[in-house]
mmCIF file of C-alpha atoms in Angstrom:
data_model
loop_
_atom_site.group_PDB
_atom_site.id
_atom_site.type_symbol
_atom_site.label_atom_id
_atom_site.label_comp_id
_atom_site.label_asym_id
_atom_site.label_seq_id
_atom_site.Cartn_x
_atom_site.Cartn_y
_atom_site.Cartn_z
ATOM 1 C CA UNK A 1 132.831 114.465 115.756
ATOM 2 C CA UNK A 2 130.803 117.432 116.060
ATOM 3 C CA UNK A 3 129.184 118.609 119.117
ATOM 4 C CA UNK A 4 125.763 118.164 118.499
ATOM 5 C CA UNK A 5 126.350 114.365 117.708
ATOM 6 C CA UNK A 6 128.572 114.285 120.896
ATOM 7 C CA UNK A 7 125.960 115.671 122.722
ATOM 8 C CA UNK A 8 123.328 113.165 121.371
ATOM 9 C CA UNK A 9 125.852 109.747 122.421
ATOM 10 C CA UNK A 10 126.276 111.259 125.571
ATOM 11 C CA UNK A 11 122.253 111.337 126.148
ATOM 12 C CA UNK A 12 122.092 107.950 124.711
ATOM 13 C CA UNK A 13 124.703 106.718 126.766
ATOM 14 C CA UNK A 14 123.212 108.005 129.996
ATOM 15 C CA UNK A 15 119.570 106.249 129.278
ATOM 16 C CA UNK A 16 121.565 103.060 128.968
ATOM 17 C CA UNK A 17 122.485 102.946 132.563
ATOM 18 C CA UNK A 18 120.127 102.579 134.083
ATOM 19 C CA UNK A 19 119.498 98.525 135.005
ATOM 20 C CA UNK A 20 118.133 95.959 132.141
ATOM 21 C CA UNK A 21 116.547 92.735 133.323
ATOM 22 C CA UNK A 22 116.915 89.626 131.424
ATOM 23 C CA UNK A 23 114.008 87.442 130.456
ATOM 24 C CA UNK A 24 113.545 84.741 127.543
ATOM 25 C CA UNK A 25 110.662 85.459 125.231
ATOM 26 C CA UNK A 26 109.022 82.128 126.443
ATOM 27 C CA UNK A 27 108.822 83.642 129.993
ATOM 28 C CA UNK A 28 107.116 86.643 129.463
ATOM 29 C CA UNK A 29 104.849 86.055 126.005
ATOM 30 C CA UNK A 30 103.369 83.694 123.869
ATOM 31 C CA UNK A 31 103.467 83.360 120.270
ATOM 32 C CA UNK A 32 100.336 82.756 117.473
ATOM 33 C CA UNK A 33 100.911 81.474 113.745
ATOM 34 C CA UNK A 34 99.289 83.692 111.348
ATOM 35 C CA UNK A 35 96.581 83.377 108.510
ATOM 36 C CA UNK A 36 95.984 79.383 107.918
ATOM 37 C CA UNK A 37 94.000 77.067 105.552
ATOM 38 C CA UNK A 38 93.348 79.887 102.953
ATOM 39 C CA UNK A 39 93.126 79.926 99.703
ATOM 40 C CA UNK A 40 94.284 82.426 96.723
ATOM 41 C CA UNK A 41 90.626 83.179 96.296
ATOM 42 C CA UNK A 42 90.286 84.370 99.871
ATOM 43 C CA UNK A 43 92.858 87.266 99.073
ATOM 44 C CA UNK A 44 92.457 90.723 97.122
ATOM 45 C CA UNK A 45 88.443 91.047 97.933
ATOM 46 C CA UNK A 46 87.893 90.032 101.479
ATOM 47 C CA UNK A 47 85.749 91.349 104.294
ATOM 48 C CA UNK A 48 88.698 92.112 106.942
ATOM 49 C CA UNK A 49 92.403 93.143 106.632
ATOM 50 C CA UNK A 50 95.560 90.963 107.032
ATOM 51 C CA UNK A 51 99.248 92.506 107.314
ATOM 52 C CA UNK A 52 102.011 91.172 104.397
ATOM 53 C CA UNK A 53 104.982 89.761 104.831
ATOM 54 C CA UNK A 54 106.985 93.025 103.002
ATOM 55 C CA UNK A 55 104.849 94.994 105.289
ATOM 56 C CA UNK A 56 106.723 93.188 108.717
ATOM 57 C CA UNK A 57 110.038 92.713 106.460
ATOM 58 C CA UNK A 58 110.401 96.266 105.124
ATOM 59 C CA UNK A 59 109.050 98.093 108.586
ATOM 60 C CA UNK A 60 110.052 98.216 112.435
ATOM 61 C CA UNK A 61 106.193 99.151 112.919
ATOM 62 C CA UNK A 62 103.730 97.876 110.386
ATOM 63 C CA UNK A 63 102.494 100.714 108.051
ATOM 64 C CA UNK A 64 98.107 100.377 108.756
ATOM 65 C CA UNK A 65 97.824 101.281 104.706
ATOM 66 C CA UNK A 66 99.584 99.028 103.728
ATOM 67 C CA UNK A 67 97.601 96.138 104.425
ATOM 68 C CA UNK A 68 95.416 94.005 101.891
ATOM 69 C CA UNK A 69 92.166 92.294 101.907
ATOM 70 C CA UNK A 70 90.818 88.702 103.115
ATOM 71 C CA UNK A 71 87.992 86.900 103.753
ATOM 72 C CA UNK A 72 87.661 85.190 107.227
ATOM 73 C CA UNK A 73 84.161 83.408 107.637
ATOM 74 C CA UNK A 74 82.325 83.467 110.586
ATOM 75 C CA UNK A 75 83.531 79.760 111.620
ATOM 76 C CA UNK A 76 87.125 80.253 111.148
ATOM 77 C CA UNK A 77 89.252 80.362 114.316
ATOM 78 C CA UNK A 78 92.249 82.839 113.111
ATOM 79 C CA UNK A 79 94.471 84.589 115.049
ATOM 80 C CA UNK A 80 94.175 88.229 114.834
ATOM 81 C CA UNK A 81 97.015 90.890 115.850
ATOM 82 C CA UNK A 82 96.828 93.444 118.567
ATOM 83 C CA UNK A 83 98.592 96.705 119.899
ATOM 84 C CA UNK A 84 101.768 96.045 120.718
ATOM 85 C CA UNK A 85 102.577 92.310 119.038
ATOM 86 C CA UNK A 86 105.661 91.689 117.224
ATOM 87 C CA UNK A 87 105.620 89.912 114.100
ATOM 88 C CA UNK A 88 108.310 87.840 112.905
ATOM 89 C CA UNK A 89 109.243 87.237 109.271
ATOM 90 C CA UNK A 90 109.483 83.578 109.116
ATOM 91 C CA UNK A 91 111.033 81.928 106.100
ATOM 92 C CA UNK A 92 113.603 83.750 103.486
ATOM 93 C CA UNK A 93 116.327 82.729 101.002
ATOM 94 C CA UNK A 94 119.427 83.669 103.388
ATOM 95 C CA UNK A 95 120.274 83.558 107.061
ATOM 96 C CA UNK A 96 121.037 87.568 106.875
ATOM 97 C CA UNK A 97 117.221 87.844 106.272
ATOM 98 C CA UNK A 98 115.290 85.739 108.423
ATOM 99 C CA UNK A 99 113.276 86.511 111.551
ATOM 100 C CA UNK A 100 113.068 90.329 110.820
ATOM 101 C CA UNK A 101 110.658 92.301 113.343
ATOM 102 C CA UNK A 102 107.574 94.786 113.113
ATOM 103 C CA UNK A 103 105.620 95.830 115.953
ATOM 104 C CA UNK A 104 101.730 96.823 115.620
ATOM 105 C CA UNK A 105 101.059 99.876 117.067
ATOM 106 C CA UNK A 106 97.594 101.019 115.539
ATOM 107 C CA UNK A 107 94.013 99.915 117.557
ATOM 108 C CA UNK A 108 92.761 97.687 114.412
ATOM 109 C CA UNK A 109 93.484 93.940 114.895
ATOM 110 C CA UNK A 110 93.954 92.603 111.608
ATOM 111 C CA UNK A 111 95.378 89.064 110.786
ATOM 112 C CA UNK A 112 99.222 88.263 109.714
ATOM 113 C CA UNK A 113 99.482 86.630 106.566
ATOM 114 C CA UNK A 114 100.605 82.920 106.624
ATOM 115 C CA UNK A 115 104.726 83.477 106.425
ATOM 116 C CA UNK A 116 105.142 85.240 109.803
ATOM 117 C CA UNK A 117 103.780 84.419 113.328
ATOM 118 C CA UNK A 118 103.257 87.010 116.381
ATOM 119 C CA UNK A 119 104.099 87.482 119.379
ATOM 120 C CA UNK A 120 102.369 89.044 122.091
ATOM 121 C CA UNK A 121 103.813 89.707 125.893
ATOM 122 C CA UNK A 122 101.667 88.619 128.540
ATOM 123 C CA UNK A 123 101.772 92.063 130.617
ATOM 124 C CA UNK A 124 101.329 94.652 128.003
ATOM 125 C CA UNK A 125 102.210 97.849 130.361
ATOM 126 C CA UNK A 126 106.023 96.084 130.942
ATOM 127 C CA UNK A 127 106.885 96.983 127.205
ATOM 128 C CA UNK A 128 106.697 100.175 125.864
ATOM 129 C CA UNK A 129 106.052 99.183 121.685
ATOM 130 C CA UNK A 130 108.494 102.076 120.059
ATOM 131 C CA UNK A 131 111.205 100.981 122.522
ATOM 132 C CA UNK A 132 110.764 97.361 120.898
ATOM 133 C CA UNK A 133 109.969 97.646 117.499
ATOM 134 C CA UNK A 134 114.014 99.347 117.851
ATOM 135 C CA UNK A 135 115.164 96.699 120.204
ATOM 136 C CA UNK A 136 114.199 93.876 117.992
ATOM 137 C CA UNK A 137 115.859 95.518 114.959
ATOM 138 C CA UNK A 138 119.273 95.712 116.862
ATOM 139 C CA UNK A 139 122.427 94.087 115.834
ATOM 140 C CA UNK A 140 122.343 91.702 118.774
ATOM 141 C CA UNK A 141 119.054 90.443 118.416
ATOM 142 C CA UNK A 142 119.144 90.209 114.427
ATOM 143 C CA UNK A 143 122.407 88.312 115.134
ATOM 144 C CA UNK A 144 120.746 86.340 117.945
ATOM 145 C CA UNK A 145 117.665 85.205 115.728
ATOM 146 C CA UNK A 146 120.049 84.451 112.584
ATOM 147 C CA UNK A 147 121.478 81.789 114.976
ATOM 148 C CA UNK A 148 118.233 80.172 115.352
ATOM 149 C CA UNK A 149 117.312 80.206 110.938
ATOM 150 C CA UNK A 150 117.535 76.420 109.486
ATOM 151 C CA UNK A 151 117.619 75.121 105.993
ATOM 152 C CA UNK A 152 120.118 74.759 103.438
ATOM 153 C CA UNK A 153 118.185 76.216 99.958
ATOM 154 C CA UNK A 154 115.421 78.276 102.014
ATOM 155 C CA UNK A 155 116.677 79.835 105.689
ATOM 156 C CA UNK A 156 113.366 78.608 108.256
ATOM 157 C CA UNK A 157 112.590 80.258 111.462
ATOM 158 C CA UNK A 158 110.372 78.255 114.339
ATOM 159 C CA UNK A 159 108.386 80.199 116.858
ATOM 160 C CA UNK A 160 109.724 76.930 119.435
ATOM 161 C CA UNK A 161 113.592 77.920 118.604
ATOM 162 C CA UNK A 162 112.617 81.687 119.416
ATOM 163 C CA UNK A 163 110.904 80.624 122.824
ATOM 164 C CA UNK A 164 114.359 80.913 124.303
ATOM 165 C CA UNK A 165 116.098 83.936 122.722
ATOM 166 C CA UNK A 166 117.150 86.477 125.724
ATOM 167 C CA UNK A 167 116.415 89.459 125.512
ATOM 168 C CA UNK A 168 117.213 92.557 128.119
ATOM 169 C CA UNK A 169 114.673 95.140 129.372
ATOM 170 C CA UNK A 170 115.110 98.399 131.138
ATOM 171 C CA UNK A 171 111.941 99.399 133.231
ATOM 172 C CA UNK A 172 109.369 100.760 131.700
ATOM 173 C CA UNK A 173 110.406 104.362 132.160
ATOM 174 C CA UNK A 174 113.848 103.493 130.905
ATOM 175 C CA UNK A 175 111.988 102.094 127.947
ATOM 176 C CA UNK A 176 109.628 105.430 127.284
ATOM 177 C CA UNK A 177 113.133 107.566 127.913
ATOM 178 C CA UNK A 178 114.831 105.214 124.667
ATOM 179 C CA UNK A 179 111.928 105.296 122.335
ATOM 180 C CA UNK A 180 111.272 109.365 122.980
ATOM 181 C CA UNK A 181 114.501 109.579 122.045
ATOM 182 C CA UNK A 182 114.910 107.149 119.072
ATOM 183 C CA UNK A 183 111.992 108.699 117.709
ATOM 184 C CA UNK A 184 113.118 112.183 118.194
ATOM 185 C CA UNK A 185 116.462 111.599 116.038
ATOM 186 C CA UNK A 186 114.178 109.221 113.286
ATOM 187 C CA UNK A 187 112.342 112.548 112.894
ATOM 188 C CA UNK A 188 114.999 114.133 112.293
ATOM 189 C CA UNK A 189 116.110 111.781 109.852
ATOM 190 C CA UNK A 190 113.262 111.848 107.634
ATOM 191 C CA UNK A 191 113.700 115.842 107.335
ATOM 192 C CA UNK A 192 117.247 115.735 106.306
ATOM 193 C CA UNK A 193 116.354 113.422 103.553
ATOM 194 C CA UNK A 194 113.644 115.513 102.526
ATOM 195 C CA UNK A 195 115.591 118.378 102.665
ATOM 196 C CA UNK A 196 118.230 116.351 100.506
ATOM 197 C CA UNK A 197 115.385 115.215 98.178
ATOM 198 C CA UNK A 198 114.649 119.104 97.442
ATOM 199 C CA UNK A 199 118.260 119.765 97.117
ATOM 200 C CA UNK A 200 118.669 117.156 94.505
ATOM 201 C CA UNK A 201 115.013 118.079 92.964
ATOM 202 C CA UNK A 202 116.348 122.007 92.687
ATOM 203 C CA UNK A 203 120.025 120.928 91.440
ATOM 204 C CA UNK A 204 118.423 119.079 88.477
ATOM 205 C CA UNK A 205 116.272 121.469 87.933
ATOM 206 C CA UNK A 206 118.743 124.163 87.801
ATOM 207 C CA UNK A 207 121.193 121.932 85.211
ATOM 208 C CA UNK A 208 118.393 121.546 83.229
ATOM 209 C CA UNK A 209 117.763 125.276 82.561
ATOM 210 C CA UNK A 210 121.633 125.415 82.025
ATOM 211 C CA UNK A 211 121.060 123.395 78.136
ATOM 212 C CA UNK A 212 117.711 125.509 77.326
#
């Protein structure tokens, strides 16, 4: 192990003790269904925005351009999503997939299309929304909401199962520490790829010249 990535666990390590309070999701939050009683015509040209389900499945914080049209009317009663909710993929065609996470992090409230539901906590300054868009992408709580999927030919998840999955908080300092630092290293990440992406891009290049 090299020293920079010993020096990096070690960090980690020391922002993990400091004390994490238990709470069930029903305790501290509620959870909303998303977009209802629509129709294909409603989608594509609409007046307001509405997040996708590959949107929540494919990101740990839903991507703002990335989300498509609808048409809510005036009289409709939807439920819109707000800074810091976390949407849950509800319904997919194996266990290994079901109830993956995204948190909202941008000022817009858009809707959530009709094959997720939200969640929102009650106290919004207890939860710092990096820290928990990486918390709900963990192995134990992916392996903790896999328990709760139903179904034999499609895998179902139900906002009532969820209401009494655990999950363990540091205070909300601990919780700023954690996501400073996750994000620090997922920076990181991104510019070794792209450094790896030019490498590649050059390489070809390069072998390409080699036959002119």
């Amino acid at each position: 192990m090299s020293e920079a990535i010993f020096e990096r666990r070690l960090n980690f390590s020391s922002l993990l003790a400091t004390e994490w309070k238990k709470y069930k999701l029903g305790q501290i939050g509620e959870f909303y269904n998303g977009l209802s009683e629509k129709s294909r015509e409603d989608f594509g040209n609409g007046n307001c925005k509405f997040i996708t389900y590959m949107n929540v499945y494919k990101n740990i914080i839903a991507d703002e351009s990335l989300c498509e049209s609808v048409k809510i009317r005036k009289e409709e009663e939807q439920n819109s999503v707000k800074y810091g909710d976390v949407l849950f993929t509800q319904s997919s065609e194996t266990l290994e997939e079901v109830g993956y996470t995204s948190v909202w992090t941008h000022s817009s409230q858009p809707y959530l299309n009709s094959f997720c539901f939200g969640y929102r906590f009650y106290d919004s300054v207890m939860t710092n929304p990096i820290f928990i868009a990486h918390y709900m992408r963990s192995n134990y709580i992916r392996k903790a909401i896999m328990k709760e999927g139903q179904g034999a030919t499609r895998v179902n998840l139900s906002a009532e199962r969820l209401k009494n999955l655990n999950i363990f908080l540091p205070d909300i300092k601990g919780q700023n520490k954690i996501a400073e630092f996750l994000s620090g290293l997922e920076d990181r990440i991104h510019k070794e790829e792209s450094v790896l992406e030019n490498m590649t891009m050059e390489k070809s290049s390069l072998l390409q010249k080699m036959f002119i």
